[in-house]
PDB file of N, CA and C in Angstrom:
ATOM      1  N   UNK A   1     104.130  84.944  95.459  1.00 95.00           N
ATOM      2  CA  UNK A   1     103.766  83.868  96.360  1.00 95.00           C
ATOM      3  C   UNK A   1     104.061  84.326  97.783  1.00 95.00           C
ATOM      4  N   UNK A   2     103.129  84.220  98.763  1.00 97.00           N
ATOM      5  CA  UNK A   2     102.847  84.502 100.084  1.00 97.00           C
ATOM      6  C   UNK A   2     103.994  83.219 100.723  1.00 97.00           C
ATOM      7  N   UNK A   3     104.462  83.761 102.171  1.00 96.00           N
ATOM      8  CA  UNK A   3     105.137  82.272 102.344  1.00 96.00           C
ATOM      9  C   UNK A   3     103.753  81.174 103.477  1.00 96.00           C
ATOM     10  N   UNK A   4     102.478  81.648 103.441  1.00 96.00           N
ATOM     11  CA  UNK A   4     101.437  81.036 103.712  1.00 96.00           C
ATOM     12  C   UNK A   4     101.379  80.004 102.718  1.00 96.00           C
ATOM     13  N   UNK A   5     101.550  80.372 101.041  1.00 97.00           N
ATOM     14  CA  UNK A   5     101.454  79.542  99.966  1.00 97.00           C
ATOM     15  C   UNK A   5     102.445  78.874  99.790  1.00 97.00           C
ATOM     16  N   UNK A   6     103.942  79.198  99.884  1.00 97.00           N
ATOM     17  CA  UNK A   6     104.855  78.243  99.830  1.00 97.00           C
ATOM     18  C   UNK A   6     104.749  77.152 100.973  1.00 97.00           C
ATOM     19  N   UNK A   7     104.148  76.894 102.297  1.00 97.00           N
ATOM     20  CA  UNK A   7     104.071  76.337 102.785  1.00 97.00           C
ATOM     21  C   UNK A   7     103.183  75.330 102.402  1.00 97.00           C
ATOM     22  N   UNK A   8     102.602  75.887 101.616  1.00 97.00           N
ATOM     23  CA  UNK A   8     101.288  74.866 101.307  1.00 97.00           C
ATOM     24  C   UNK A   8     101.865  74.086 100.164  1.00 97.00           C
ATOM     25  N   UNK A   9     102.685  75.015  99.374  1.00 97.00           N
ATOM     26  CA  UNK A   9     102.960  73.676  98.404  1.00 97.00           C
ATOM     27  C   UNK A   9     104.345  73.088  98.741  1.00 97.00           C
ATOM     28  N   UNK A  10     105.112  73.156 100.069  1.00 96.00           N
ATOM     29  CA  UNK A  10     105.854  72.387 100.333  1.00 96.00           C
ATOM     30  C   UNK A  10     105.026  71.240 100.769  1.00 96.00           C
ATOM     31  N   UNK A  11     104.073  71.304 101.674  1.00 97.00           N
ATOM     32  CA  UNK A  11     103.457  70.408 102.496  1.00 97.00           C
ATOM     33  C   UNK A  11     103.007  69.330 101.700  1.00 97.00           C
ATOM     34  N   UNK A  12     102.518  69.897 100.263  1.00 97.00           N
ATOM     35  CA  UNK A  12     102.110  69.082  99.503  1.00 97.00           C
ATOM     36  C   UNK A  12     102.925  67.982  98.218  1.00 97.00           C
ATOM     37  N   UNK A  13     104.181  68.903  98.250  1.00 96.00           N
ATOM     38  CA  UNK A  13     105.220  68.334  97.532  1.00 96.00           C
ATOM     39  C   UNK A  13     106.067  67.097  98.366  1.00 96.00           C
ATOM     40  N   UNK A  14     106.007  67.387  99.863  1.00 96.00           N
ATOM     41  CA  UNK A  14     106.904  66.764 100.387  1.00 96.00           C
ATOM     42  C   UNK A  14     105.672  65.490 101.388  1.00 96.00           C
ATOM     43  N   UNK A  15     104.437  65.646 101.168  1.00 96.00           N
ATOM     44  CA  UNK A  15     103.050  64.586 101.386  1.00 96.00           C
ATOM     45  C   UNK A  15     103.435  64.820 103.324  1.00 96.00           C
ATOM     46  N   UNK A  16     103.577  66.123 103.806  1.00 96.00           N
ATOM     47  CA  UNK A  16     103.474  66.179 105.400  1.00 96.00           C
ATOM     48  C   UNK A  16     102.629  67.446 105.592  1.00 96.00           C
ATOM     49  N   UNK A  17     102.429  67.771 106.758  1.00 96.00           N
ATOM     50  CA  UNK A  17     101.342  68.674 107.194  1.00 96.00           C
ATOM     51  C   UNK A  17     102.468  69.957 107.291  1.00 96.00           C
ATOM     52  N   UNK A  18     101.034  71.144 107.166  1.00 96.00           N
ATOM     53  CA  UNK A  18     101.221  72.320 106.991  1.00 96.00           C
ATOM     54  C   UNK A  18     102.058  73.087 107.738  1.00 96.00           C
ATOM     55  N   UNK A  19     102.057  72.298 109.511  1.00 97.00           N
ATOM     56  CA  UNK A  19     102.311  72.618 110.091  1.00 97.00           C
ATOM     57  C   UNK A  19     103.945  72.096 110.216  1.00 97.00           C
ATOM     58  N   UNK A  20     104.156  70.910 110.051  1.00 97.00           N
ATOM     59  CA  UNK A  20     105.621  70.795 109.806  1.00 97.00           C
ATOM     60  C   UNK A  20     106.437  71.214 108.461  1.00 97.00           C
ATOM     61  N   UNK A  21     106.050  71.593 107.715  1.00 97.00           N
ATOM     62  CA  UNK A  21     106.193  72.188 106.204  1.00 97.00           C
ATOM     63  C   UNK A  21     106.740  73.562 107.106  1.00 97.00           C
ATOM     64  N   UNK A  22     105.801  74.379 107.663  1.00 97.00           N
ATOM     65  CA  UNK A  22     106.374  75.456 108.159  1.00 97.00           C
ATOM     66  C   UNK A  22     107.246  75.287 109.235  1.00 97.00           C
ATOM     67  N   UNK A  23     107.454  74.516 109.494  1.00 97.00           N
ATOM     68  CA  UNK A  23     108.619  74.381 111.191  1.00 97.00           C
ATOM     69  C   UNK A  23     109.943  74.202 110.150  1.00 97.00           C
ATOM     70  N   UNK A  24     109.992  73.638 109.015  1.00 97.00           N
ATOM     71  CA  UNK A  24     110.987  73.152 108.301  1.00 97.00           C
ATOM     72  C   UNK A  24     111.327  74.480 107.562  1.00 97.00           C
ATOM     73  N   UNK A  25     110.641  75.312 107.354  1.00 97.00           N
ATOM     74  CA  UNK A  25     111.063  76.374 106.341  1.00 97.00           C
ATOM     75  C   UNK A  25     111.429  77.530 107.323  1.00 97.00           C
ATOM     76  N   UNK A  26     110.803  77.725 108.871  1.00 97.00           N
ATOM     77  CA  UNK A  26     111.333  78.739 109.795  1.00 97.00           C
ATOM     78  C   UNK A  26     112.489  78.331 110.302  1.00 97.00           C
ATOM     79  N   UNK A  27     112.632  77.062 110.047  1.00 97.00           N
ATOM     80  CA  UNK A  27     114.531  76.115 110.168  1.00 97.00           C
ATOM     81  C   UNK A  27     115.315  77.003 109.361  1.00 97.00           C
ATOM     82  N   UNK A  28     115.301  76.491 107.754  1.00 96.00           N
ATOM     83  CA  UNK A  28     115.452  76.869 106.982  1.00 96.00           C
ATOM     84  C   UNK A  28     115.995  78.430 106.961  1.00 96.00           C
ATOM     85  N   UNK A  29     114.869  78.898 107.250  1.00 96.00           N
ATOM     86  CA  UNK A  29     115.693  80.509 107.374  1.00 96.00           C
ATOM     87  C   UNK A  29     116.195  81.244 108.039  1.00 96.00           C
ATOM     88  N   UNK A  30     116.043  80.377 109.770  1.00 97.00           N
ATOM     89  CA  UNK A  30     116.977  81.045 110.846  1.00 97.00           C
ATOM     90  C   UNK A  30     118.647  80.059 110.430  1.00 97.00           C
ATOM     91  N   UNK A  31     118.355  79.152 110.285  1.00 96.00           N
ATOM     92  CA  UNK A  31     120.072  78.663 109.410  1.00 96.00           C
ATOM     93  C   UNK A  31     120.799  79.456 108.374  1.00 96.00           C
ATOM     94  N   UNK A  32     119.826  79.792 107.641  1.00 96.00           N
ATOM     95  CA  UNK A  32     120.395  80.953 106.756  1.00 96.00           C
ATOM     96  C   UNK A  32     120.902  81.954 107.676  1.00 96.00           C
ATOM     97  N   UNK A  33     119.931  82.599 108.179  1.00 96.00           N
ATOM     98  CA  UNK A  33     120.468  83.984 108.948  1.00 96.00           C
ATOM     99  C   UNK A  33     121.516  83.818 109.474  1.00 96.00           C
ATOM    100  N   UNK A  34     121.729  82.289 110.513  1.00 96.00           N
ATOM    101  CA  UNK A  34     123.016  82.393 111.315  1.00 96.00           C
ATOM    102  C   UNK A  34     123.841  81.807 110.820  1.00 96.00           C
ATOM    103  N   UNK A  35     123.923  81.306 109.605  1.00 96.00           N
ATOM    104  CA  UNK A  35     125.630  81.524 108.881  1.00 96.00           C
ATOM    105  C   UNK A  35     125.674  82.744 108.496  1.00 96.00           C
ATOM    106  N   UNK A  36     125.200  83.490 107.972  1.00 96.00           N
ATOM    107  CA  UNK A  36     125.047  84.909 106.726  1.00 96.00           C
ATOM    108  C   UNK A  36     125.848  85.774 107.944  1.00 96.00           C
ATOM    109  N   UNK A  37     125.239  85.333 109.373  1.00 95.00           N
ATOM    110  CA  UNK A  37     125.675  86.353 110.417  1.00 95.00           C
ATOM    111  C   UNK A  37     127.356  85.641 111.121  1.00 95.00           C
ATOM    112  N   UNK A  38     127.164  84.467 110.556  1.00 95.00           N
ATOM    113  CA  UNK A  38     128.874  83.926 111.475  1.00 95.00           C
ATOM    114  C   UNK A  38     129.745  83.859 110.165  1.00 95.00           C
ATOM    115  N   UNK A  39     129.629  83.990 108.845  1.00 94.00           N
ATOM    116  CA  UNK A  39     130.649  84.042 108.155  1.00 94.00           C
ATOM    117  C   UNK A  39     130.177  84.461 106.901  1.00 94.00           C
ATOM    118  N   UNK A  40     129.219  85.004 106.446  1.00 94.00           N
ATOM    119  CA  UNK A  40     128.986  86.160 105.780  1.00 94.00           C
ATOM    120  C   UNK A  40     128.698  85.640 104.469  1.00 94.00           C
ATOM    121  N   UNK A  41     128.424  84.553 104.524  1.00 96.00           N
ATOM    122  CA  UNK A  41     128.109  83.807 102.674  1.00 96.00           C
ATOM    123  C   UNK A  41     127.941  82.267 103.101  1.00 96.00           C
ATOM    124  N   UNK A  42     126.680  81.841 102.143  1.00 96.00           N
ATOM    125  CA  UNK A  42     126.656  80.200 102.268  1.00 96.00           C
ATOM    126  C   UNK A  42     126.114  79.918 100.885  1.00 96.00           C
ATOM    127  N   UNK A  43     126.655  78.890 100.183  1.00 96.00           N
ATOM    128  CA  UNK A  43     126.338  78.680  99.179  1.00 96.00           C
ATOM    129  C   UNK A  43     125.626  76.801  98.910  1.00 96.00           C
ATOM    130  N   UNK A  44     124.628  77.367  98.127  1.00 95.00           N
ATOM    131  CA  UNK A  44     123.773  76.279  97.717  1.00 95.00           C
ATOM    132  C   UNK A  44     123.870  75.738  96.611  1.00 95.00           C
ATOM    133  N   UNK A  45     124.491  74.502  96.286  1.00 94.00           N
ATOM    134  CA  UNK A  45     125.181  74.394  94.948  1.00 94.00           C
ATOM    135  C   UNK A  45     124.249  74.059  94.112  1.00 94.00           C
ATOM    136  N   UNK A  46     124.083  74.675  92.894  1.00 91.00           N
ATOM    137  CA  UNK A  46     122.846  74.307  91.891  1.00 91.00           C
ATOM    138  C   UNK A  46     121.872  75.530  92.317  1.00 91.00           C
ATOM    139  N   UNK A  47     121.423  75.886  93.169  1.00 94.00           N
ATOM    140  CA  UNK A  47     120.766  77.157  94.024  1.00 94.00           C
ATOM    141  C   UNK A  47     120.966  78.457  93.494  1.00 94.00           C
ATOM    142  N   UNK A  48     122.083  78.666  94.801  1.00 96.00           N
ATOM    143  CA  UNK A  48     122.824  79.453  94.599  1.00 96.00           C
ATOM    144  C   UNK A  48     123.340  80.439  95.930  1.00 96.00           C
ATOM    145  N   UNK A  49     124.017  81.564  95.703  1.00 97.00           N
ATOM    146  CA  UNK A  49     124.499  81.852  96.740  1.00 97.00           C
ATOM    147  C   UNK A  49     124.043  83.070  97.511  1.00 97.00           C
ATOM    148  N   UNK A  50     124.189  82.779  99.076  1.00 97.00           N
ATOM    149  CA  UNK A  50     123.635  83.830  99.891  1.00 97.00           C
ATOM    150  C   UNK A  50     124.986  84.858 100.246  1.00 97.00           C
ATOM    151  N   UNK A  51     124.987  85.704 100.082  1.00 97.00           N
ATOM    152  CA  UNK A  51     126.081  86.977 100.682  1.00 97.00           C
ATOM    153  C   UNK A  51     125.634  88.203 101.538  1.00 97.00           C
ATOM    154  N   UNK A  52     126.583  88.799 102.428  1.00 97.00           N
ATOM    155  CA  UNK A  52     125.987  89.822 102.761  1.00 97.00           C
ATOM    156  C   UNK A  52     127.102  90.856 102.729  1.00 97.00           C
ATOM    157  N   UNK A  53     126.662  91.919 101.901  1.00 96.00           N
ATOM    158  CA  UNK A  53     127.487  93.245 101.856  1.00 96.00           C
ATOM    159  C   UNK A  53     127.242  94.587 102.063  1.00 96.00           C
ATOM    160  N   UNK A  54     128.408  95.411 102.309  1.00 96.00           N
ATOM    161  CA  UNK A  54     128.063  96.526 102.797  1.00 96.00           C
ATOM    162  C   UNK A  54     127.683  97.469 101.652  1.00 96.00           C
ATOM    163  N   UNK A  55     126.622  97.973 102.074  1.00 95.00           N
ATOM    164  CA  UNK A  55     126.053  99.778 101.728  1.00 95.00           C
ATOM    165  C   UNK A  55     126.881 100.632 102.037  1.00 95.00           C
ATOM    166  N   UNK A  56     127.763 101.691 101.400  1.00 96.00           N
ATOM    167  CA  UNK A  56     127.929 102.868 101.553  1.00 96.00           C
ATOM    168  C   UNK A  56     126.727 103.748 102.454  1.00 96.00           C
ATOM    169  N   UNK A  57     127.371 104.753 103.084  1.00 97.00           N
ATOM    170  CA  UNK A  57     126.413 105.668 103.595  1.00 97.00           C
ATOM    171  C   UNK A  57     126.260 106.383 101.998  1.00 97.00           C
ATOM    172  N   UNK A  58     124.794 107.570 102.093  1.00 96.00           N
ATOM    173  CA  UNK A  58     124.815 107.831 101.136  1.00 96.00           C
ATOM    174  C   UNK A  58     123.703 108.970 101.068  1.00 96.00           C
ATOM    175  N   UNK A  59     123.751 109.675 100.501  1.00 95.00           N
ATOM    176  CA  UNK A  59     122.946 110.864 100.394  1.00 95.00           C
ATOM    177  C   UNK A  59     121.464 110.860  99.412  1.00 95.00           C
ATOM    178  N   UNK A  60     120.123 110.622 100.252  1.00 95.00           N
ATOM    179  CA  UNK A  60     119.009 110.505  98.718  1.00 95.00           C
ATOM    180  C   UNK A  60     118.347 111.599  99.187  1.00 95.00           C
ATOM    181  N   UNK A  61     116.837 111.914  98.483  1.00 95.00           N
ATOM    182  CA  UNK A  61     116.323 112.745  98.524  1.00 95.00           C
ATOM    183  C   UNK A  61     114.899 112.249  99.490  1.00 95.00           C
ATOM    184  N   UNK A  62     114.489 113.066 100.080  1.00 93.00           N
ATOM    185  CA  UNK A  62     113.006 112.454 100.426  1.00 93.00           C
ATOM    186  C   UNK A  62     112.010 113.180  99.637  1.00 93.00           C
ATOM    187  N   UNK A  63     111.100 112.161  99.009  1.00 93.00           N
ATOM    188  CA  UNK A  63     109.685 111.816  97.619  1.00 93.00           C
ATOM    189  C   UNK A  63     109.274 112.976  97.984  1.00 93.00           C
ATOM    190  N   UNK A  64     108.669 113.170  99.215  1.00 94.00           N
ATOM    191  CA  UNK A  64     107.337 114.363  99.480  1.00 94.00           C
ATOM    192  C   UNK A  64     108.428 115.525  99.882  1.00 94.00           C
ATOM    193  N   UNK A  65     108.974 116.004  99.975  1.00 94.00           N
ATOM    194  CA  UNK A  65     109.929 117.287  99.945  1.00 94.00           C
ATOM    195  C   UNK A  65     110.711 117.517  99.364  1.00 94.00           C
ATOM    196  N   UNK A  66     111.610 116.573  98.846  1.00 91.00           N
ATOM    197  CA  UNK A  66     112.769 116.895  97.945  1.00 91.00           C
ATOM    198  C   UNK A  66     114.035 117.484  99.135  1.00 91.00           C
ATOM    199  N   UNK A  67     114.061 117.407  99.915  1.00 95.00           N
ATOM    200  CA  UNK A  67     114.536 117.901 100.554  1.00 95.00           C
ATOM    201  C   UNK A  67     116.281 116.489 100.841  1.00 95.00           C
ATOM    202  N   UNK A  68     117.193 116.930 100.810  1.00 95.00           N
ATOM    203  CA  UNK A  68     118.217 115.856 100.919  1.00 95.00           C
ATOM    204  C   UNK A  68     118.274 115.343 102.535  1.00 95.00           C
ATOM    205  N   UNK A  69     118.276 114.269 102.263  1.00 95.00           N
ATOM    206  CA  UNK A  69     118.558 113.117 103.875  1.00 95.00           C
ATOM    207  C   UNK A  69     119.700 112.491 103.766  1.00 95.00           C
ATOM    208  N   UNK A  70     120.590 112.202 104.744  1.00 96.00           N
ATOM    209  CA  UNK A  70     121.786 111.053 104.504  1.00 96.00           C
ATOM    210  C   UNK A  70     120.788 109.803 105.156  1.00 96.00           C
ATOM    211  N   UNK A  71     121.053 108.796 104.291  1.00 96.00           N
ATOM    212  CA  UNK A  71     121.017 107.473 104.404  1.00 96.00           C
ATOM    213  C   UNK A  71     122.303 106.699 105.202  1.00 96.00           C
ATOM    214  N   UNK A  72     121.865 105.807 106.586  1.00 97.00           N
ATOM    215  CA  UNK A  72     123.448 105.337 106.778  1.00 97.00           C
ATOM    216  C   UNK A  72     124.053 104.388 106.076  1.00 97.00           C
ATOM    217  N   UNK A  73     124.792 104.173 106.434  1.00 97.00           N
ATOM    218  CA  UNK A  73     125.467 102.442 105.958  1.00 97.00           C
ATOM    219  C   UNK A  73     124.994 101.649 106.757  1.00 97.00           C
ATOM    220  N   UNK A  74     125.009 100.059 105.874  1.00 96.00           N
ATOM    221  CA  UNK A  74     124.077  99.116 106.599  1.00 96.00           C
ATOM    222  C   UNK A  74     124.544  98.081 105.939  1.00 96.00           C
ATOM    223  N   UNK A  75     124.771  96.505 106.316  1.00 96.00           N
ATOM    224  CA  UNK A  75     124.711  95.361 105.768  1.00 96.00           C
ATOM    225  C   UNK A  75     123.484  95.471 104.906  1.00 96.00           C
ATOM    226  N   UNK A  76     123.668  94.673 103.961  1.00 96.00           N
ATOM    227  CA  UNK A  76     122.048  93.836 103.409  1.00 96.00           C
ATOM    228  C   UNK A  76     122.613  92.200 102.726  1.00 96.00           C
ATOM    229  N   UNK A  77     121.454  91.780 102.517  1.00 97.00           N
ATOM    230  CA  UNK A  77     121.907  90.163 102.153  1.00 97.00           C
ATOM    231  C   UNK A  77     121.544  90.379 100.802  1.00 97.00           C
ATOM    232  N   UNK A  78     122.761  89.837  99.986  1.00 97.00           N
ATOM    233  CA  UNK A  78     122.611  89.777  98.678  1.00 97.00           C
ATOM    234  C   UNK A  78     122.290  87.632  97.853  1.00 97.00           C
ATOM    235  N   UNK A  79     121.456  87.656  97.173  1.00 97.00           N
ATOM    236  CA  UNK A  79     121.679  86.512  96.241  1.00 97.00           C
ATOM    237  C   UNK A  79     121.926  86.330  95.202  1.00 97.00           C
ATOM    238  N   UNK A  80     122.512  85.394  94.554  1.00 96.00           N
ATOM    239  CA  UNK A  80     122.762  85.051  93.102  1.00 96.00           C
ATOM    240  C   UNK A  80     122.474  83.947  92.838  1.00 96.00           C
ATOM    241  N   UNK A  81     121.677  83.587  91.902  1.00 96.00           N
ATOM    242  CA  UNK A  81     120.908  82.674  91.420  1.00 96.00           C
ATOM    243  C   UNK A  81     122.269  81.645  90.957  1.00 96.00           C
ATOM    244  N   UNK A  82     121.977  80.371  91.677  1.00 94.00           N
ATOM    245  CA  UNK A  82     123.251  79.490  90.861  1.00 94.00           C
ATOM    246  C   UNK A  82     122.756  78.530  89.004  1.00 94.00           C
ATOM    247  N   UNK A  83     123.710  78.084  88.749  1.00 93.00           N
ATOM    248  CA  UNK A  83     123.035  77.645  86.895  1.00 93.00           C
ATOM    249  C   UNK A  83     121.984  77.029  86.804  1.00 93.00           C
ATOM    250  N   UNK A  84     121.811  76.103  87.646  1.00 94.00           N
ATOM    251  CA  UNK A  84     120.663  74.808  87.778  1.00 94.00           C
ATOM    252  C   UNK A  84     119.375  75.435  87.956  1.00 94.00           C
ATOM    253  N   UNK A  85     119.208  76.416  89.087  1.00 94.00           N
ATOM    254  CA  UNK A  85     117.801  77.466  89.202  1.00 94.00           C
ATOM    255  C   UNK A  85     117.548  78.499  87.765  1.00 94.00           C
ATOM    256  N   UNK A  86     118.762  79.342  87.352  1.00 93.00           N
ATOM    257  CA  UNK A  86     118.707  79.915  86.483  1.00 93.00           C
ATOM    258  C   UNK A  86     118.564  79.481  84.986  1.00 93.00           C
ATOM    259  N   UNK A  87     118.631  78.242  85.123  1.00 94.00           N
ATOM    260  CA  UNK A  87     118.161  77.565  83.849  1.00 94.00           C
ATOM    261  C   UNK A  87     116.861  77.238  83.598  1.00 94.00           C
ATOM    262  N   UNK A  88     116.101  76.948  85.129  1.00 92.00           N
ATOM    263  CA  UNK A  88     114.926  76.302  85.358  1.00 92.00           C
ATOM    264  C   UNK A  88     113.470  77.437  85.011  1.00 92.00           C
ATOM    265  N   UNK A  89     114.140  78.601  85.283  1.00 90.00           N
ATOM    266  CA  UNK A  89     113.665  80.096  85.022  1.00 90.00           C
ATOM    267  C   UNK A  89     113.517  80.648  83.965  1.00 90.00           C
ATOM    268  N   UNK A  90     114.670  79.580  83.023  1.00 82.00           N
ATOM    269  CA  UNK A  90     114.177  80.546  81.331  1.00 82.00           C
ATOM    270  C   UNK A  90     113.013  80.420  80.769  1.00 82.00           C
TER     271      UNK A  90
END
């Protein structure tokens, strides 16, 4: 799903326009970002939870040469599905 399409079926789930469907979901994910970035985890109960942890630096190969590259270290945002979603999924 495109988030063109999730907008569309928020808009339609929640009976408002496309255009506020998307103002609500670019909410949505700059709130995410700026907790994830002021305290490093927010949790959605029934959801589930947003984290962000560190990567090791790390040594891979590059595809078209084979040739070894170091990779740096880097945050990334991790999730875990909470029970209520992960049930809804079986």
């Amino acid at each position: 799903m495109t988030k063109a399409e999730l907008v569309g079926v928020i808009a339609k789930s929640a009976e408002v326009t496309k255009d506020k469907a998307a103002k609500a979901l670019d909410a949505f994910e700059t709130s995410i970002a700026k907790e994830l970035k002021k305290s490093g985890k927010l949790v959605l109960v029934g959801f589930g939870t947003f984290s962000v942890v560190k990567r090791k630096a790390r040594e891979g190969r590059n595809p078209q040469t084979g040739k070894a590259i170091k990779i740096p270290a880097k945050k990334v945002v991790k999730f875990k599905a909470g029970k209520e979603l992960a049930s809804k999924v079986k």
